[in-house]
Short mmCIF file of C-alpha atoms in Angstrom, two decimals:
data_model
loop_
_atom_site.label_atom_id
_atom_site.label_comp_id
_atom_site.label_asym_id
_atom_site.label_seq_id
_atom_site.Cartn_x
_atom_site.Cartn_y
_atom_site.Cartn_z
CA MET A 1 9.99 -16.26 3.40
CA ILE A 2 11.96 -18.85 5.34
CA ASP A 3 15.74 -18.87 5.08
CA GLN A 4 16.54 -22.11 3.26
CA ASP A 5 20.34 -21.71 3.43
CA ARG A 6 21.30 -22.92 6.88
CA SER A 7 24.57 -24.55 5.78
CA SER A 8 26.76 -21.73 7.09
CA ALA A 9 24.93 -21.58 10.43
CA SER A 10 25.27 -25.31 11.10
CA HIS A 11 29.04 -25.62 10.55
CA ASP A 12 30.20 -24.09 13.81
CA SER A 13 27.60 -23.50 16.51
CA THR A 14 30.06 -21.71 18.78
CA THR A 15 30.74 -18.87 16.35
CA HIS A 16 27.48 -18.95 14.40
CA PRO A 17 24.49 -19.84 16.57
CA GLN A 18 21.51 -21.48 14.86
CA GLN A 19 19.20 -18.86 13.43
CA GLU A 20 15.53 -19.20 14.18
CA SER A 21 12.93 -18.90 11.46
CA PRO A 22 11.39 -15.43 11.23
CA THR A 23 7.96 -15.04 12.80
CA HIS A 24 6.72 -12.41 10.34
CA GLN A 25 3.51 -13.22 8.53
CA ASP A 26 2.08 -11.14 5.72
CA PHE A 27 -0.71 -8.81 6.83
CA HIS A 28 -4.16 -9.39 5.38
CA TRP A 29 -7.30 -7.33 5.82
CA ILE A 30 -9.36 -10.42 5.05
CA ASN A 31 -9.18 -13.47 7.29
CA SER A 32 -11.89 -15.57 5.68
CA GLU A 33 -12.30 -17.86 2.70
CA LEU A 34 -11.90 -14.79 0.46
CA GLN A 35 -8.25 -14.44 1.49
CA GLY A 36 -6.02 -15.25 -1.47
CA THR A 37 -8.85 -15.16 -4.03
CA LEU A 38 -8.80 -12.63 -6.85
CA TYR A 39 -11.77 -10.83 -5.31
CA GLY A 40 -10.16 -10.80 -1.87
CA GLN A 41 -6.89 -9.49 -3.29
CA LEU A 42 -8.78 -6.76 -5.14
CA LEU A 43 -10.56 -5.75 -1.93
CA GLU A 44 -7.31 -5.65 0.04
CA THR A 45 -5.53 -3.68 -2.69
CA THR A 46 -8.46 -1.26 -2.94
CA LEU A 47 -8.42 -0.69 0.80
CA ASP A 48 -4.64 -0.12 0.91
CA VAL A 49 -4.46 2.14 -2.13
CA SER A 50 -7.55 4.17 -1.25
CA ALA A 51 -6.21 4.73 2.29
CA GLY A 52 -2.95 6.00 0.77
CA ILE A 53 -4.82 8.31 -1.60
CA HIS A 54 -6.94 9.58 1.28
CA THR A 55 -3.84 10.33 3.37
CA CYS A 56 -2.07 12.13 0.50
CA LEU A 57 -5.09 14.31 -0.15
CA GLN A 58 -5.52 15.14 3.54
CA ILE A 59 -1.89 16.27 3.80
CA VAL A 60 -2.12 18.38 0.64
CA TYR A 61 -5.42 19.93 1.74
CA ALA A 62 -4.18 20.73 5.25
CA SER A 63 -1.00 22.30 3.85
CA ASP A 64 -2.99 24.41 1.36
CA LEU A 65 -5.27 25.62 4.17
CA GLU A 66 -2.26 26.51 6.32
CA ARG A 67 -0.65 28.46 3.47
CA ALA A 68 -3.92 30.35 2.85
CA GLY A 69 -4.28 31.08 6.55
CA ASN A 70 -0.71 32.34 6.71
CA GLU A 71 -1.51 34.97 4.08
CA ASP A 72 -4.12 36.52 6.40
CA ALA A 73 -2.37 36.03 9.74
CA ASP A 74 0.14 38.16 11.59
CA MET A 75 2.08 35.06 12.61
CA SER A 76 2.59 32.20 10.22
CA ALA A 77 2.72 28.49 10.94
CA PRO A 78 4.65 26.19 8.62
CA PRO A 79 2.46 23.88 6.56
CA ALA A 80 2.87 20.11 6.89
CA VAL A 81 4.63 19.94 3.52
CA GLY A 82 6.05 22.46 1.09
CA ILE A 83 4.52 23.31 -2.28
CA LEU A 84 6.80 20.88 -4.17
CA GLN A 85 6.05 18.01 -1.79
CA ALA A 86 2.31 18.79 -1.94
CA ASP A 87 2.51 18.62 -5.72
CA GLN A 88 4.32 15.28 -5.51
CA LEU A 89 1.70 13.90 -3.11
CA MET A 90 -1.08 15.06 -5.42
CA ARG A 91 0.59 13.39 -8.39
CA LEU A 92 1.03 10.21 -6.32
CA ALA A 93 -2.68 10.25 -5.42
CA ILE A 94 -3.66 10.76 -9.07
CA ALA A 95 -1.37 7.95 -10.26
CA SER A 96 -2.57 5.63 -7.48
CA ALA A 97 -6.22 6.29 -8.31
CA GLY A 98 -5.47 5.54 -11.97
CA LEU A 99 -3.74 2.27 -11.10
CA LEU A 100 -6.64 1.27 -8.87
CA ARG A 101 -9.11 2.09 -11.64
CA ASP A 102 -7.10 0.09 -14.16
CA GLU A 103 -6.94 -2.95 -11.86
CA ALA A 104 -10.68 -2.79 -11.18
CA ARG A 105 -11.32 -2.52 -14.93
CA ARG A 106 -9.04 -5.53 -15.54
CA GLN A 107 -10.95 -7.54 -12.93
CA VAL A 108 -14.31 -6.59 -14.49
CA GLU A 109 -13.10 -7.65 -17.93
CA LEU A 110 -11.75 -10.92 -16.52
CA HIS A 111 -15.09 -11.72 -14.87
CA GLN A 112 -16.96 -10.85 -18.05
CA GLU A 113 -14.76 -13.23 -20.05
CA VAL A 114 -15.36 -16.00 -17.51
CA ASP A 115 -19.13 -15.38 -17.58
CA ALA A 116 -19.16 -15.37 -21.40
CA ALA A 117 -17.30 -18.69 -21.52
CA VAL A 118 -19.82 -20.40 -19.23
#
């Protein structure tokens, strides 16, 4: 988003130098004609959310393995996250998967309505 309020910066250039426009651009997985379409947005959202779910589950799994290994070992190594944090990550993964499912279902229903109208 470009800063549209430059009135304060232009009053006194000695105390408030002109601010340049930010160079940040939104990241997109898709750089083709699909970018910005409903299908392209669904693909990008699916990729982002599924990567987050994957990461949460990896952390929970690795921590569970470490805790199980610590029960049998003479020396224990701390797991990546505690039991409470592992539970929170698991709940986040479950909620994220549900949101992704709901969005995919919404997109399917939308396409079915469009196809039925044609």
